[in-house]
Amino acid sequence: MGELKDKAKGSANKAAGVAKEAAGEVTDNERLEAEGEAQQVKGKAQKAKGEVKGALGDKV
């Protein structure tokens, strides 16, 4: 079950990051834009962690 949880968290973080980055671009807020980019990276890492767990049968 950890696989799905990690993938879901990763997708949520990635989506939130995209929204933050877009808001930062629209408002010309470089800090918000950078936070969005960082959150997207975090989301991708969480999703990859879930995929590894799935490949190894949640033994990680």
N, CA and C atoms as an extended XYZ file, in Angstrom:
180
Properties=species:S:1:pos:R:3:atomname:S:1:resname:S:1:resid:I:1 pbc="F F F"
N         0.813       -1.194        0.000 N   MET     1
C         0.000        0.000        0.000 CA  MET     1
C         0.860        1.263        0.000 C   MET     1
N         2.081        1.153        0.447 N   GLY     2
C         2.972        2.302        0.467 CA  GLY     2
C         3.235        2.858       -0.917 C   GLY     2
N         3.183        1.973       -1.897 N   GLU     3
C         3.426        2.399       -3.281 CA  GLU     3
C         2.393        3.431       -3.712 C   GLU     3
N         1.132        3.129       -3.503 N   LEU     4
C         0.063        4.038       -3.930 CA  LEU     4
C         0.092        5.341       -3.141 C   LEU     4
N         0.403        5.246       -1.864 N   LYS     5
C         0.466        6.437       -1.016 CA  LYS     5
C         1.566        7.379       -1.505 C   LYS     5
N         2.745        6.834       -1.786 N   ASP     6
C         3.857        7.650       -2.277 CA  ASP     6
C         3.545        8.253       -3.641 C   ASP     6
N         2.941        7.468       -4.511 N   LYS     7
C         2.591        7.988       -5.836 CA  LYS     7
C         1.560        9.103       -5.729 C   LYS     7
N         0.582        8.933       -4.841 N   ALA     8
C        -0.447        9.956       -4.665 CA  ALA     8
C         0.154       11.240       -4.100 C   ALA     8
N         1.015       11.115       -3.096 N   LYS     9
C         1.667       12.291       -2.520 CA  LYS     9
C         2.524       12.985       -3.580 C   LYS     9
N         3.216       12.179       -4.372 N   GLY    10
C         4.056       12.740       -5.423 CA  GLY    10
C         3.248       13.511       -6.444 C   GLY    10
N         2.132       12.950       -6.851 N   SER    11
C         1.276       13.631       -7.821 CA  SER    11
C         0.711       14.928       -7.247 C   SER    11
N         0.330       14.886       -5.971 N   ALA    12
C        -0.217       16.088       -5.323 CA  ALA    12
C         0.847       17.180       -5.216 C   ALA    12
N         2.055       16.808       -4.817 N   ASN    13
C         3.134       17.793       -4.711 CA  ASN    13
C         3.492       18.367       -6.074 C   ASN    13
N         3.506       17.512       -7.076 N   LYS    14
C         3.832       17.988       -8.422 CA  LYS    14
C         2.771       18.977       -8.908 C   LYS    14
N         1.497       18.661       -8.689 N   ALA    15
C         0.417       19.551       -9.113 CA  ALA    15
C         0.469       20.881       -8.359 C   ALA    15
N         0.713       20.816       -7.057 N   ALA    16
C         0.808       22.044       -6.269 CA  ALA    16
C         1.994       22.881       -6.730 C   ALA    16
N         3.085       22.210       -7.074 N   GLY    17
C         4.261       22.911       -7.564 CA  GLY    17
C         4.014       23.619       -8.881 C   GLY    17
N         3.287       22.966       -9.760 N   VAL    18
C         2.945       23.580      -11.043 CA  VAL    18
C         2.104       24.831      -10.808 C   VAL    18
N         1.144       24.728       -9.890 N   ALA    19
C         0.284       25.874       -9.594 CA  ALA    19
C         1.090       27.032       -8.995 C   ALA    19
N         1.985       26.710       -8.059 N   LYS    20
C         2.815       27.749       -7.444 CA  LYS    20
C         3.710       28.415       -8.478 C   LYS    20
N         4.309       27.592       -9.326 N   GLU    21
C         5.198       28.142      -10.349 CA  GLU    21
C         4.424       29.074      -11.286 C   GLU    21
N         3.240       28.651      -11.692 N   ALA    22
C         2.427       29.481      -12.576 CA  ALA    22
C         2.021       30.786      -11.886 C   ALA    22
N         1.629       30.693      -10.631 N   ALA    23
C         1.252       31.894       -9.878 CA  ALA    23
C         2.446       32.833       -9.748 C   ALA    23
N         3.621       32.251       -9.535 N   GLY    24
C         4.830       33.063       -9.440 CA  GLY    24
C         5.151       33.780      -10.736 C   GLY    24
N         4.931       33.091      -11.850 N   GLU    25
C         5.188       33.708      -13.150 CA  GLU    25
C         4.213       34.853      -13.408 C   GLU    25
N         2.946       34.634      -13.097 N   VAL    26
C         1.911       35.640      -13.351 CA  VAL    26
C         2.137       36.881      -12.493 C   VAL    26
N         2.524       36.667      -11.235 N   THR    27
C         2.697       37.792      -10.311 CA  THR    27
C         4.123       38.325      -10.298 C   THR    27
N         4.965       37.745      -11.121 N   ASP    28
C         6.377       38.122      -11.184 CA  ASP    28
C         7.060       37.962       -9.817 C   ASP    28
N         6.714       36.853       -9.138 N   ASN    29
C         7.260       36.533       -7.818 CA  ASN    29
C         8.255       35.388       -7.988 C   ASN    29
N         9.530       35.728       -8.049 N   GLU    30
C        10.564       34.723       -8.292 CA  GLU    30
C        10.633       33.688       -7.174 C   GLU    30
N        10.397       34.124       -5.936 N   ARG    31
C        10.454       33.201       -4.800 CA  ARG    31
C         9.366       32.127       -4.919 C   ARG    31
N         8.151       32.534       -5.238 N   LEU    32
C         7.045       31.595       -5.391 CA  LEU    32
C         7.293       30.652       -6.561 C   LEU    32
N         7.844       31.201       -7.612 N   GLU    33
C         8.171       30.388       -8.790 CA  GLU    33
C         9.204       29.314       -8.422 C   GLU    33
N        10.226       29.699       -7.669 N   ALA    34
C        11.260       28.753       -7.249 CA  ALA    34
C        10.692       27.694       -6.300 C   ALA    34
N         9.797       28.112       -5.408 N   GLU    35
C         9.150       27.149       -4.509 CA  GLU    35
C         8.356       26.121       -5.306 C   GLU    35
N         7.686       26.588       -6.336 N   GLY    36
C         6.917       25.686       -7.192 CA  GLY    36
C         7.797       24.685       -7.907 C   GLY    36
N         8.920       25.151       -8.401 N   GLU    37
C         9.859       24.249       -9.075 CA  GLU    37
C        10.402       23.206       -8.099 C   GLU    37
N        10.732       23.647       -6.887 N   ALA    38
C        11.254       22.723       -5.873 CA  ALA    38
C        10.198       21.704       -5.478 C   ALA    38
N         8.964       22.128       -5.365 N   GLN    39
C         7.893       21.209       -4.987 CA  GLN    39
C         7.640       20.188       -6.093 C   GLN    39
N         7.811       20.592       -7.332 N   GLN    40
C         7.666       19.652       -8.440 CA  GLN    40
C         8.748       18.579       -8.381 C   GLN    40
N         9.967       18.981       -8.058 N   VAL    41
C        11.065       18.023       -7.934 CA  VAL    41
C        10.766       17.040       -6.804 C   VAL    41
N        10.279       17.563       -5.683 N   LYS    42
C         9.916       16.717       -4.546 CA  LYS    42
C         8.840       15.714       -4.963 C   LYS    42
N         7.861       16.182       -5.699 N   GLY    43
C         6.792       15.304       -6.162 CA  GLY    43
C         7.295       14.210       -7.083 C   GLY    43
N         8.196       14.562       -7.973 N   LYS    44
C         8.762       13.553       -8.874 CA  LYS    44
C         9.536       12.498       -8.093 C   LYS    44
N        10.262       12.930       -7.060 N   ALA    45
C        11.025       11.994       -6.233 CA  ALA    45
C        10.090       11.070       -5.459 C   ALA    45
N         9.014       11.607       -4.925 N   GLN    46
C         8.051       10.782       -4.192 CA  GLN    46
C         7.409        9.769       -5.126 C   GLN    46
N         7.075       10.202       -6.311 N   LYS    47
C         6.452        9.294       -7.275 CA  LYS    47
C         7.425        8.178       -7.662 C   LYS    47
N         8.689        8.530       -7.855 N   ALA    48
C         9.705        7.521       -8.181 CA  ALA    48
C         9.863        6.537       -7.030 C   ALA    48
N         9.818        7.031       -5.805 N   LYS    49
C         9.910        6.165       -4.626 CA  LYS    49
C         8.766        5.152       -4.633 C   LYS    49
N         7.578        5.607       -4.968 N   GLY    50
C         6.430        4.716       -5.049 CA  GLY    50
C         6.593        3.666       -6.138 C   GLY    50
N         7.177        4.081       -7.252 N   GLU    51
C         7.395        3.128       -8.347 CA  GLU    51
C         8.417        2.068       -7.949 C   GLU    51
N         9.441        2.475       -7.202 N   VAL    52
C        10.444        1.507       -6.727 CA  VAL    52
C         9.792        0.537       -5.752 C   VAL    52
N         8.986        1.065       -4.853 N   LYS    53
C         8.279        0.201       -3.904 CA  LYS    53
C         7.408       -0.798       -4.646 C   LYS    53
N         6.757       -0.354       -5.690 N   GLY    54
C         5.915       -1.246       -6.481 CA  GLY    54
C         6.714       -2.329       -7.166 C   GLY    54
N         7.866       -1.959       -7.681 N   ALA    55
C         8.715       -2.923       -8.372 CA  ALA    55
C         9.289       -3.962       -7.404 C   ALA    55
N         9.524       -3.538       -6.153 N   LEU    56
C        10.119       -4.430       -5.160 CA  LEU    56
C         9.058       -5.040       -4.235 C   LEU    56
N         7.810       -4.779       -4.507 N   GLY    57
C         6.751       -5.370       -3.707 CA  GLY    57
C         6.628       -4.763       -2.325 C   GLY    57
N         6.814       -3.470       -2.180 N   ASP    58
C         6.672       -2.761       -0.900 CA  ASP    58
C         7.663       -3.236        0.158 C   ASP    58
N         8.753       -3.833       -0.234 N   LYS    59
C         9.749       -4.306        0.733 CA  LYS    59
C        10.774       -3.248        1.097 C   LYS    59
N        10.622       -2.067        0.513 N   VAL    60
C        11.553       -0.970        0.771 CA  VAL    60
C        11.043       -0.155        1.934 C   VAL    60
